[in-house]
Short mmCIF file of C-alpha atoms in Angstrom, two decimals:
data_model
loop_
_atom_site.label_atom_id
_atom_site.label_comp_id
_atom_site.label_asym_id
_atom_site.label_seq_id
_atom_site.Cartn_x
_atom_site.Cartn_y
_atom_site.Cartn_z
CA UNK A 19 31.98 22.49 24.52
CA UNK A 20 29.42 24.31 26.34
CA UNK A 21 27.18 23.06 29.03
CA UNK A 22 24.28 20.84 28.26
CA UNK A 23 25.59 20.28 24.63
CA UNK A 24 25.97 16.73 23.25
CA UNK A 25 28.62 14.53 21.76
CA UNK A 26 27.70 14.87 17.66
CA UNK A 27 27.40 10.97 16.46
CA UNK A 28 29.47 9.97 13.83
CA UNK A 29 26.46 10.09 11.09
CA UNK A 30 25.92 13.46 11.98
CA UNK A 31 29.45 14.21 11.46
CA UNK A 32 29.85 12.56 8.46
CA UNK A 33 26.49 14.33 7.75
CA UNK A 34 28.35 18.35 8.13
CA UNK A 35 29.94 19.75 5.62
CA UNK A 36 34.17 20.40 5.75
CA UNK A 37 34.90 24.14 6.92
CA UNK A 38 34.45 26.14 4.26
CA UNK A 39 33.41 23.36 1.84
CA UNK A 40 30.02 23.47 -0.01
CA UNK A 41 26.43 22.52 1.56
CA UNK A 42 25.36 18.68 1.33
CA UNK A 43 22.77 18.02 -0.67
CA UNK A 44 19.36 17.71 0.48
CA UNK A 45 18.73 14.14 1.94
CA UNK A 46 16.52 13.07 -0.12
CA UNK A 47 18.57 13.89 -3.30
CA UNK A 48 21.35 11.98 -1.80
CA UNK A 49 19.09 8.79 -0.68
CA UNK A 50 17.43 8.63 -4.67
CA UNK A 51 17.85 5.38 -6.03
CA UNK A 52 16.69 3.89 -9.31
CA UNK A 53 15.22 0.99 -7.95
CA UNK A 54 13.39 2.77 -4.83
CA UNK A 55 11.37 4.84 -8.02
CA UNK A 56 11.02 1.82 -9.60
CA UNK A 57 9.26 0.48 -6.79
CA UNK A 58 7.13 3.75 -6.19
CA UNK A 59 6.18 2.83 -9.95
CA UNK A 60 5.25 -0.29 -10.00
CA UNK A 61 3.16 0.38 -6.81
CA UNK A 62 1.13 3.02 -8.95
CA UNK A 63 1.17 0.69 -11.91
CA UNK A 64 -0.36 -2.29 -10.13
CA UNK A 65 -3.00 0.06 -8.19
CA UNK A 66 -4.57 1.87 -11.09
CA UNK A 67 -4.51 -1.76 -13.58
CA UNK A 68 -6.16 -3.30 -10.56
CA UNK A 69 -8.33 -1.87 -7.96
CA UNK A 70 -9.45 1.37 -9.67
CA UNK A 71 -11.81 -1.37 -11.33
CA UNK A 72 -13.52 -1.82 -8.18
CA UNK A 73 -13.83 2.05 -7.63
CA UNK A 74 -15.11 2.26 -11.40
CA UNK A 75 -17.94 -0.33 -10.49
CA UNK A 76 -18.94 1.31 -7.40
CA UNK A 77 -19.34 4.58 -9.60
CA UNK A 78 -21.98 2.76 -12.19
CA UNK A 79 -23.82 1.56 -9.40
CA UNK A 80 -24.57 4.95 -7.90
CA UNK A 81 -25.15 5.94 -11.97
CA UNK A 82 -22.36 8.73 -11.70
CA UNK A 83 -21.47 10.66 -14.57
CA UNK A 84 -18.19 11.92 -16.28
CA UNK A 85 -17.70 14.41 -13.61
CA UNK A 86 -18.63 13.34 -10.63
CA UNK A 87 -16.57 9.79 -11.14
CA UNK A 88 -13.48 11.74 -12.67
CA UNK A 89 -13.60 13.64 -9.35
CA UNK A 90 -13.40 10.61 -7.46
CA UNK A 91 -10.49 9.27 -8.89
CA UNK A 92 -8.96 12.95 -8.90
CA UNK A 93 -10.19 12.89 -5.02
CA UNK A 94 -8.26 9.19 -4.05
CA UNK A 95 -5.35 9.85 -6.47
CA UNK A 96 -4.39 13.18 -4.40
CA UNK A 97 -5.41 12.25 -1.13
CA UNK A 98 -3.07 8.88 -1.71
CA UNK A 99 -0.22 11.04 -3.47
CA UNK A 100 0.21 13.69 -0.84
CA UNK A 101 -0.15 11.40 2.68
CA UNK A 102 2.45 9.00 1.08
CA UNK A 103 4.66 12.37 0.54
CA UNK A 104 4.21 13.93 3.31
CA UNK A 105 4.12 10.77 5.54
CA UNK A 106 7.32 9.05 3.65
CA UNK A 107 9.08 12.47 4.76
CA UNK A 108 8.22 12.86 7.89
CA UNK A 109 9.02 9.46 9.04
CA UNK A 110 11.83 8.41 6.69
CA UNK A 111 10.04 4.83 6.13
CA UNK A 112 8.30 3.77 2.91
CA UNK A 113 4.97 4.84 3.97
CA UNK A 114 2.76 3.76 0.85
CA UNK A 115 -1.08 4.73 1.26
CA UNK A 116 -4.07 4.25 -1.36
CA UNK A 117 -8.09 3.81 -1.28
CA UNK A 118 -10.10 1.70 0.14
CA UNK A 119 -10.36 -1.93 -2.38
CA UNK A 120 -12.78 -3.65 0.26
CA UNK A 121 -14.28 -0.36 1.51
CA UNK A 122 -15.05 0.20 -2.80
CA UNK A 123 -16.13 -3.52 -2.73
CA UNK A 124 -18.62 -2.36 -0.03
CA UNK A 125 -19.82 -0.33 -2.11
CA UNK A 126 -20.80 -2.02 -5.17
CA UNK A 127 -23.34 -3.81 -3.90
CA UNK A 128 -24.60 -0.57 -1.19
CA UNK A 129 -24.06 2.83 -2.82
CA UNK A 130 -27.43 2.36 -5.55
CA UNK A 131 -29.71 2.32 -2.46
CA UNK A 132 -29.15 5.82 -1.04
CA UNK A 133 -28.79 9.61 -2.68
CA UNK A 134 -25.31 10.25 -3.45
CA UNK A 135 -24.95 13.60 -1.19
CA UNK A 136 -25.75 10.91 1.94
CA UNK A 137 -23.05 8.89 0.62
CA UNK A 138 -20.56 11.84 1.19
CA UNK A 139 -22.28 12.34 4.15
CA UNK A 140 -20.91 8.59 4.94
CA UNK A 141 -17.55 9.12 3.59
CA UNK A 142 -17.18 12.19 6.18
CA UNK A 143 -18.40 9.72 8.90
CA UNK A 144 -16.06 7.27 8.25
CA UNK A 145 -12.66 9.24 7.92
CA UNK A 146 -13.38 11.36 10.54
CA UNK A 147 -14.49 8.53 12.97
CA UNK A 148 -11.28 6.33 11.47
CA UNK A 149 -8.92 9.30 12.35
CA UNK A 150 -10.21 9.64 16.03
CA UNK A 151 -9.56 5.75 16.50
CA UNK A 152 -6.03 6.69 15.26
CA UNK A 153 -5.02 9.77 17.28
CA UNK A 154 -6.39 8.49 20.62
CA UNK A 155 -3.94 5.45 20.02
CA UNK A 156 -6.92 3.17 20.45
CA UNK A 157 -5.94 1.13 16.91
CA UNK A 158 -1.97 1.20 17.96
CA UNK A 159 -2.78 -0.80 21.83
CA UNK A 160 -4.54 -3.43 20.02
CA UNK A 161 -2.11 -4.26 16.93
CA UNK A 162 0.65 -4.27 19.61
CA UNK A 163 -1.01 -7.40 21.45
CA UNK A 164 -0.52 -9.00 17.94
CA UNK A 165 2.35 -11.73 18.33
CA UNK A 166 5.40 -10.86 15.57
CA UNK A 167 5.42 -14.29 14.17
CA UNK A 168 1.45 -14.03 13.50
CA UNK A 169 2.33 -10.14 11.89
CA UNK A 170 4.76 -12.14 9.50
CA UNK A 171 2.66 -14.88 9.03
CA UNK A 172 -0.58 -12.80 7.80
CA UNK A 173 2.40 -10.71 5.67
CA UNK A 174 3.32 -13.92 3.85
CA UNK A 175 -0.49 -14.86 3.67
CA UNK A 176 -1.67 -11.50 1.85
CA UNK A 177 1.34 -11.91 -0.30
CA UNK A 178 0.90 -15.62 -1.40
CA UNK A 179 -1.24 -15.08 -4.33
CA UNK A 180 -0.06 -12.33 -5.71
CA UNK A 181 3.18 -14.26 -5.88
CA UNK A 182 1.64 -17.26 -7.21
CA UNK A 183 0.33 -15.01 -9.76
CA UNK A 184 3.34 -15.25 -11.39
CA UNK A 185 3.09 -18.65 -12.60
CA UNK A 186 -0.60 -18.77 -12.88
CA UNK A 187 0.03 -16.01 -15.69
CA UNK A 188 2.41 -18.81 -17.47
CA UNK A 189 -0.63 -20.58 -18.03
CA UNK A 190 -2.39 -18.03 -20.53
CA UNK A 191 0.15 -15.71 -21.66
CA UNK A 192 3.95 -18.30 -21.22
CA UNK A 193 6.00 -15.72 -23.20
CA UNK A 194 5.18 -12.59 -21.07
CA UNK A 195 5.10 -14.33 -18.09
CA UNK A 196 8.05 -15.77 -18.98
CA UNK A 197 9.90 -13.18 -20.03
CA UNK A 198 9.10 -10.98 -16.48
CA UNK A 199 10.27 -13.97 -14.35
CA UNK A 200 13.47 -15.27 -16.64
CA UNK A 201 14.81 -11.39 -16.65
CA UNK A 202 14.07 -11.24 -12.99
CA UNK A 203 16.20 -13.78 -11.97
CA UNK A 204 18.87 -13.13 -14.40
CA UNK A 205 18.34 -9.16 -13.12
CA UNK A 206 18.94 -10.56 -9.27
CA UNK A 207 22.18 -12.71 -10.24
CA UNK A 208 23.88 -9.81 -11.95
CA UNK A 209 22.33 -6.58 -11.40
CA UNK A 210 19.63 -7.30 -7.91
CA UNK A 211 18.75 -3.70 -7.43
CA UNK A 212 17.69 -3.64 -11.27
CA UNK A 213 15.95 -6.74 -11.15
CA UNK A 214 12.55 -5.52 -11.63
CA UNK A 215 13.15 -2.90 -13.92
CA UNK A 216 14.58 -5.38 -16.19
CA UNK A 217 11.31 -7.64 -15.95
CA UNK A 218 9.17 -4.81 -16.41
CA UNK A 219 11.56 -3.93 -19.28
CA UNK A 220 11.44 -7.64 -20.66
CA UNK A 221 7.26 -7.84 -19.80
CA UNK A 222 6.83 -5.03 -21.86
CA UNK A 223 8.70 -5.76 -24.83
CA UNK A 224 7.05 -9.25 -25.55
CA UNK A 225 3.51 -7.33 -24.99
CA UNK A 226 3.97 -5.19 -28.05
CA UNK A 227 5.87 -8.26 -29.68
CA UNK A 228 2.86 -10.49 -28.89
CA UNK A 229 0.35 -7.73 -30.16
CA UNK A 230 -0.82 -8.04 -26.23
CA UNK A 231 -0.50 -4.25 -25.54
CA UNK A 232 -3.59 -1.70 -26.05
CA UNK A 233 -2.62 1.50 -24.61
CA UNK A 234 -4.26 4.14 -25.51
CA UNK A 235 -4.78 8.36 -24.99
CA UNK A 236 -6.89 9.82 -26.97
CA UNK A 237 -7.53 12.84 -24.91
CA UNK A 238 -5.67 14.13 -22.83
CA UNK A 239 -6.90 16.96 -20.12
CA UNK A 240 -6.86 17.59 -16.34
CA UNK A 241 -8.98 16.10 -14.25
CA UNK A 242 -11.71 18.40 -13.11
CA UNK A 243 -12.84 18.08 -9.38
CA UNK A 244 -16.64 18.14 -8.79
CA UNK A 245 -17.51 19.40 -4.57
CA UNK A 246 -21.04 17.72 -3.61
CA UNK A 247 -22.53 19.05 -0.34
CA UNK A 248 -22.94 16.04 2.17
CA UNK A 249 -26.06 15.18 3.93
CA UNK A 250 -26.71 13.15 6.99
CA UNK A 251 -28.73 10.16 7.77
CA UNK A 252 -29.39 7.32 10.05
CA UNK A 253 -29.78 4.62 7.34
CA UNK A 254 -26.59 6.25 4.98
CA UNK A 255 -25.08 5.97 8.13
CA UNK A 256 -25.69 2.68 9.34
CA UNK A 257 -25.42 1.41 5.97
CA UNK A 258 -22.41 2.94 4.72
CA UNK A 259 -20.30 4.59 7.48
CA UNK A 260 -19.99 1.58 9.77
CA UNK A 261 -19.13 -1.25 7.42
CA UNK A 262 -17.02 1.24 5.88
CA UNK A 263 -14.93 2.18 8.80
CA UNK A 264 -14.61 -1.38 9.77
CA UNK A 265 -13.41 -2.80 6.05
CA UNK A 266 -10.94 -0.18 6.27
CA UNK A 267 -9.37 -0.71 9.62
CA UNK A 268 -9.23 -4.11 9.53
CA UNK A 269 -8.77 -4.73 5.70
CA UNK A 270 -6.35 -1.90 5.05
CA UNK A 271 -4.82 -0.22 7.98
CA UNK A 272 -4.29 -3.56 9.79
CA UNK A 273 -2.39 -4.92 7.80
CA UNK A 274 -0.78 -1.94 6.36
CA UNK A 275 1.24 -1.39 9.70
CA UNK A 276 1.75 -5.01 9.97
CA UNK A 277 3.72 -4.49 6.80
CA UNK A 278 5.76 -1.71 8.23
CA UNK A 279 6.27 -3.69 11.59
CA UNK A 280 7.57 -6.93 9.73
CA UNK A 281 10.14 -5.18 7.45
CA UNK A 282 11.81 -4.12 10.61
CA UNK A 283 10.25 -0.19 11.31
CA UNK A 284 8.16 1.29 14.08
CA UNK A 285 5.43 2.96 12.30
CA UNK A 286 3.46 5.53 14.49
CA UNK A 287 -0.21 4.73 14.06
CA UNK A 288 -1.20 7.80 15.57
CA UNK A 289 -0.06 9.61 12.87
CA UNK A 290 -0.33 7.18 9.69
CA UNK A 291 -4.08 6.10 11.00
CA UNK A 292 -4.95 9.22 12.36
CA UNK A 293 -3.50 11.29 9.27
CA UNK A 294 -5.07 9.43 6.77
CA UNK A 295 -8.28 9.40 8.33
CA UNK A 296 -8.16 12.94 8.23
CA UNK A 297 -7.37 13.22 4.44
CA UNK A 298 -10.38 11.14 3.58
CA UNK A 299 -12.98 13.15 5.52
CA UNK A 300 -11.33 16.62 3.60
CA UNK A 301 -11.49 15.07 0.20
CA UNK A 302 -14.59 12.89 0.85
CA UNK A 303 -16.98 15.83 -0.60
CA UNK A 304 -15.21 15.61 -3.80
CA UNK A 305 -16.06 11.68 -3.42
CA UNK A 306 -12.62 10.39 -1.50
CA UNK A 307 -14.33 7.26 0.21
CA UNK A 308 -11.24 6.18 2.25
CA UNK A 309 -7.46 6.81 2.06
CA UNK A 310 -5.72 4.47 4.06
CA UNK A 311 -2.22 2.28 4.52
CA UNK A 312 -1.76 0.24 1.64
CA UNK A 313 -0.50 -3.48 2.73
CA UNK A 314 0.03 -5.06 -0.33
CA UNK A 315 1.53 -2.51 -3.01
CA UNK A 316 3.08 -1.72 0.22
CA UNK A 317 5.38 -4.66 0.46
CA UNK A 318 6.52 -3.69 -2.37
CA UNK A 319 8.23 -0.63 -1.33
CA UNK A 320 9.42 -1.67 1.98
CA UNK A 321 11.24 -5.02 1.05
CA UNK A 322 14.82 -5.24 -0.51
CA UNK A 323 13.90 -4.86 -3.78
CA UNK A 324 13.53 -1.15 -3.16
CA UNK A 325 16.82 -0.69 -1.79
CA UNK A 326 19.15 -3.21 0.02
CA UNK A 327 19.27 0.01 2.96
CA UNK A 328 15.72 0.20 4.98
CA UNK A 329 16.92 3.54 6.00
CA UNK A 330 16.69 4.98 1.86
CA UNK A 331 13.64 2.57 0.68
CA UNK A 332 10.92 5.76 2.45
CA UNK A 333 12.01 7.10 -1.11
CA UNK A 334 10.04 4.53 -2.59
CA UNK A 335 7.12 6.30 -0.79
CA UNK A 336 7.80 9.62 -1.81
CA UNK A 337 7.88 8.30 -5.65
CA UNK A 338 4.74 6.34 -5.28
CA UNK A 339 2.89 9.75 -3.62
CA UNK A 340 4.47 11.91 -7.03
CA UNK A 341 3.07 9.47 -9.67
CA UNK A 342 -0.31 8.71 -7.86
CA UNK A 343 -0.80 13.67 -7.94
CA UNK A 344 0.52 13.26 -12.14
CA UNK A 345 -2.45 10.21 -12.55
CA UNK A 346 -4.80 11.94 -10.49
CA UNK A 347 -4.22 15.49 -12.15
CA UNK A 348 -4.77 13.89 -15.38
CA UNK A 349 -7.91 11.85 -14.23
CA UNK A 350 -9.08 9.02 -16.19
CA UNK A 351 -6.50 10.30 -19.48
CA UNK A 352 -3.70 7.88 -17.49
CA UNK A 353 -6.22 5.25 -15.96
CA UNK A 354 -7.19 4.64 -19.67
CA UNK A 355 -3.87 3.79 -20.11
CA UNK A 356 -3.19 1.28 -17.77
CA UNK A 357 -6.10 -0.28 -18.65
CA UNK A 358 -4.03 -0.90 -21.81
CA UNK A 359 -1.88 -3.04 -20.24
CA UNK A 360 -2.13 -6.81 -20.42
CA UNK A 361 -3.64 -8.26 -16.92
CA UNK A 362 -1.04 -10.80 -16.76
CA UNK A 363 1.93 -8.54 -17.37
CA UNK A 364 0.75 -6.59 -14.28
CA UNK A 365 0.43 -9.92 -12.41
CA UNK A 366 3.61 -10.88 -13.24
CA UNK A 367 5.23 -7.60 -12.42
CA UNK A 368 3.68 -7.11 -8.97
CA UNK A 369 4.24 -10.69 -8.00
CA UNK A 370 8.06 -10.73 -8.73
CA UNK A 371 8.29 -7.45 -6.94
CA UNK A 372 6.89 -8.82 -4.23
CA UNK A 373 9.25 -12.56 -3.84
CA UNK A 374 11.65 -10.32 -1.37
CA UNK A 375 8.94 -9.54 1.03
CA UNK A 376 7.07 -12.70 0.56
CA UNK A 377 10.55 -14.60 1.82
CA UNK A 378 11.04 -12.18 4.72
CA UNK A 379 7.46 -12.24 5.87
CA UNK A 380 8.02 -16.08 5.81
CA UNK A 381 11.15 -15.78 7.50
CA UNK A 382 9.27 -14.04 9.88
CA UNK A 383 6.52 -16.36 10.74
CA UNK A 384 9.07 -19.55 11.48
CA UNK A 385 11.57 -17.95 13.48
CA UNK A 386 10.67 -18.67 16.93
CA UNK A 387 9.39 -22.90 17.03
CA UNK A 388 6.68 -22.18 19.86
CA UNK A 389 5.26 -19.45 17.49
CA UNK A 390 5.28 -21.79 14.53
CA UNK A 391 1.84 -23.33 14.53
CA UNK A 392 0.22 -20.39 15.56
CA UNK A 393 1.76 -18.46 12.65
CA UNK A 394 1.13 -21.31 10.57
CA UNK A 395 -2.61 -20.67 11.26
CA UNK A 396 -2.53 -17.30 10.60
CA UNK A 397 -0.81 -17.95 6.73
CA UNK A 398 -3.23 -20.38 5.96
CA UNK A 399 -6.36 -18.03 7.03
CA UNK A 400 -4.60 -15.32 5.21
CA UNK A 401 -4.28 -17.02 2.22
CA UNK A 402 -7.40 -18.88 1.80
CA UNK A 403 -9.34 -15.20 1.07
CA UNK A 404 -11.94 -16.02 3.31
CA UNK A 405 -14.35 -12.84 3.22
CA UNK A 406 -16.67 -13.09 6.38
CA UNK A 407 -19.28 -10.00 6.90
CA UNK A 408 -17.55 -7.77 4.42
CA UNK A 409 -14.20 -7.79 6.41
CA UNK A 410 -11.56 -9.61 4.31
CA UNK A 411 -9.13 -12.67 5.05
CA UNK A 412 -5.93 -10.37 6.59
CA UNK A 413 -7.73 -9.63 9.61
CA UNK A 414 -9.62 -12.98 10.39
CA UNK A 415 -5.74 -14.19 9.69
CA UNK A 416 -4.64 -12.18 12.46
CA UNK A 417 -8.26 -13.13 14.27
CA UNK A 418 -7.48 -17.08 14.49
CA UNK A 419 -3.90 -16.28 14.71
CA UNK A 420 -4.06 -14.61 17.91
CA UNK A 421 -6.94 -17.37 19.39
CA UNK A 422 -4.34 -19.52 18.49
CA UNK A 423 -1.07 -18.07 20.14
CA UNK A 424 -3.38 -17.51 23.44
CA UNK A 425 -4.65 -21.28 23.33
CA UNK A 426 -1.10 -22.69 22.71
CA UNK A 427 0.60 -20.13 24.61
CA UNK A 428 -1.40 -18.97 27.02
CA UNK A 429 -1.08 -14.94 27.82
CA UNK A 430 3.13 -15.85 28.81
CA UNK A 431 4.40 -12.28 28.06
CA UNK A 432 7.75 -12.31 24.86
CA UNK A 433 10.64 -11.72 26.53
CA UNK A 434 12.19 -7.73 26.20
CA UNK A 435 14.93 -7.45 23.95
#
């Protein structure tokens, strides 16, 4: 052994081919799973049913055309596909990104009062300001003063409803909703990492059974991106830009590493923040308001249900990223078609995709007793959906969560592991 060289670990051994045998397969080939696609699916499944809405009604209120709002979804679709690519890759965890819901949200009510080439002008802002609040580490000092138990606690808290969803949907549609929750159990007793693909399976066939599914693709083209030269001013600014950058960082990227942190990984913020605030400025002329870490669809990737190993699940990302470029190259021909689907069938998919991580962020919150009541605080913020100056109920979870640690706990440091 030469000088300076190092003992090879036994995963690195096992990793090198026999003398003379044939090269391994690329890693990612030999971490594909099934279920980890699955879960990349459903993510896309449950983003473009769901929030695209919001992104649609943000479009008619600044009276966009065809064009311009097929762009935007183009513009969000590929900015969200290639970051959760590249970023899955690079850090081997199940980095799931999308657009901005509250930042769209924002939106609605704001865009109609200024010309749309100011509103780029905003978007640019905002990603660009975003991704120097990421690099400098700024964002990453103050999510590590955040207690674990509160991370876990606002986890379980974002994830509440969504699970509750589940047996909400009973209510209207019992056989679908049904049908999605009975094969998912049965799916977890004999076959857990199929579990969701049978309730999606099961979901799907009493839709068309029950005459409850309308797909539908009429036309089908590529999407058609549309660049629109941004201007600058004080009151797009002001009126766009800030709330913008706030909604996202607190909505979206807050919790989004939160996620990450309470599934067990060390996500970099400098780079996922920092990254992703750099996508949205680049795509932001073709209308891209925000690309950011997702936190809910996000769970969905990172907990068991993707794959029992944490250290294959970032395949889950790299899935999610594929589907989101196919959607966005075919603009609104595949949006159309989730539209088709029936609301509670999504419900009911994303909520039993989401039990695992619901339990563990749960798990989470009650480990430690002098945590408890702080975390408890935190869940029940979460939860409530409390929306106060545009910012929404994850981050005034973590707000009174962390008033509440300090007050019970004073500023007495956690022990090191």
């Amino acid at each position: 052994m030469t000088a300076g060289s190092s003992v090879p670990t036994a995963e690195e051994r096992a990793e090198r081919p026999p003398p003379g045998g044939p090269e391994p397969r690329p890693r990612l080939l030999r971490d594909l799973s099934l279920s980890a696609v699955l879960a990349g699916v459903v993510v896309v499944v449950v983003s473009y049913s769901g929030p695209l809405a919001i992104v649609l009604a943000a479009a008619r209120a600044a009276h966009l055309d065809a064009g311009r709002t097929g762009s935007w979804i183009w513009a969000i679709s590929l900015g969200s596909g290639l970051t959760c690519i590249a970023l899955s890759l690079r850090t081997r965890m199940p980095v799931v990104t999308a657009w901005s819901t509250p930042g769209a949200a924002l939106l609605v009510t704001s865009i109609g009062s200024y010309a749309y080439d100011e509103v780029i002008g905003s978007f640019v802002v905002s990603g660009l300001v975003i991704a120097l609040i990421g690099v400098t580490g700024v964002f990453g000092r103050l999510m590590r003063l955040v207690p674990g138990a509160v991370v876990s606690a606002m986890l379980a808290g974002v994830l509440f409803s969504f699970c509750a969803d589940v047996f909400t949907s009973l209510e209207h549609t019992p056989l679908i909703a049904g049908s999605v929750l009975l094969a998912y159990l049965l799916g977890k007793r004999w076959l857990p990492r199929y579990a969701v693909l049978l309730a999606l399976t099961a979901g799907l066939a009493c839709s068309a059974a029950s005459e409850e599914l309308h797909v539908r693709l009429d036309h089908v083209g590529l999407a058609h991106p549309v660049f629109t030269a941004p201007a600058f001013s004080v009151a797009s600014l002001i009126g766009i830009a800030v709330p913008l950058t706030l909604a996202t960082l607190a909505s979206q990227n807050a919790p989004g590493i939160g996620v990450l942190t309470a599934s067990g990984y060390r996500p970099d913020d400098r780079l996922l923040v920092g990254s992703t605030g750099l996508v949205s400025a680049v795509l932001a002329p073709f209308g891209s308001h925000a690309v950011n870490l997702a936190a809910i669809t996000a769970a969905i990737c990172t907990g068991p249900e993707s794959h029992r190993d944490p250290r294959r699940r970032y395949v889950a990302g790299v899935a999610c990223g594929v589907f989101y470029l196919a959607v966005g190259a075919l603009g609104s021909t595949l949006v159309a078609f989730f539209a088709g689907l029936p609301e509670e069938l999504v419900a009911s998919i994303g909520g039993v995709a989401l039990f695992g991580a619901l339990s563990g962020g749960l798990a989470g919150a009650v480990r430690e007793e002098k945590d408890r009541e702080a975390a408890l605080i935190t869940f029940l913020a979460t939860a409530s959906g409390v929306t106060l100056f545009g910012i929404g109920s994850a981050f005034w979870g973590l707000v009174s969560g962390v008033a509440a640690h300090l007050v019970l706990n004073g500023c007495r440091r956690a022990p090191k592991e």
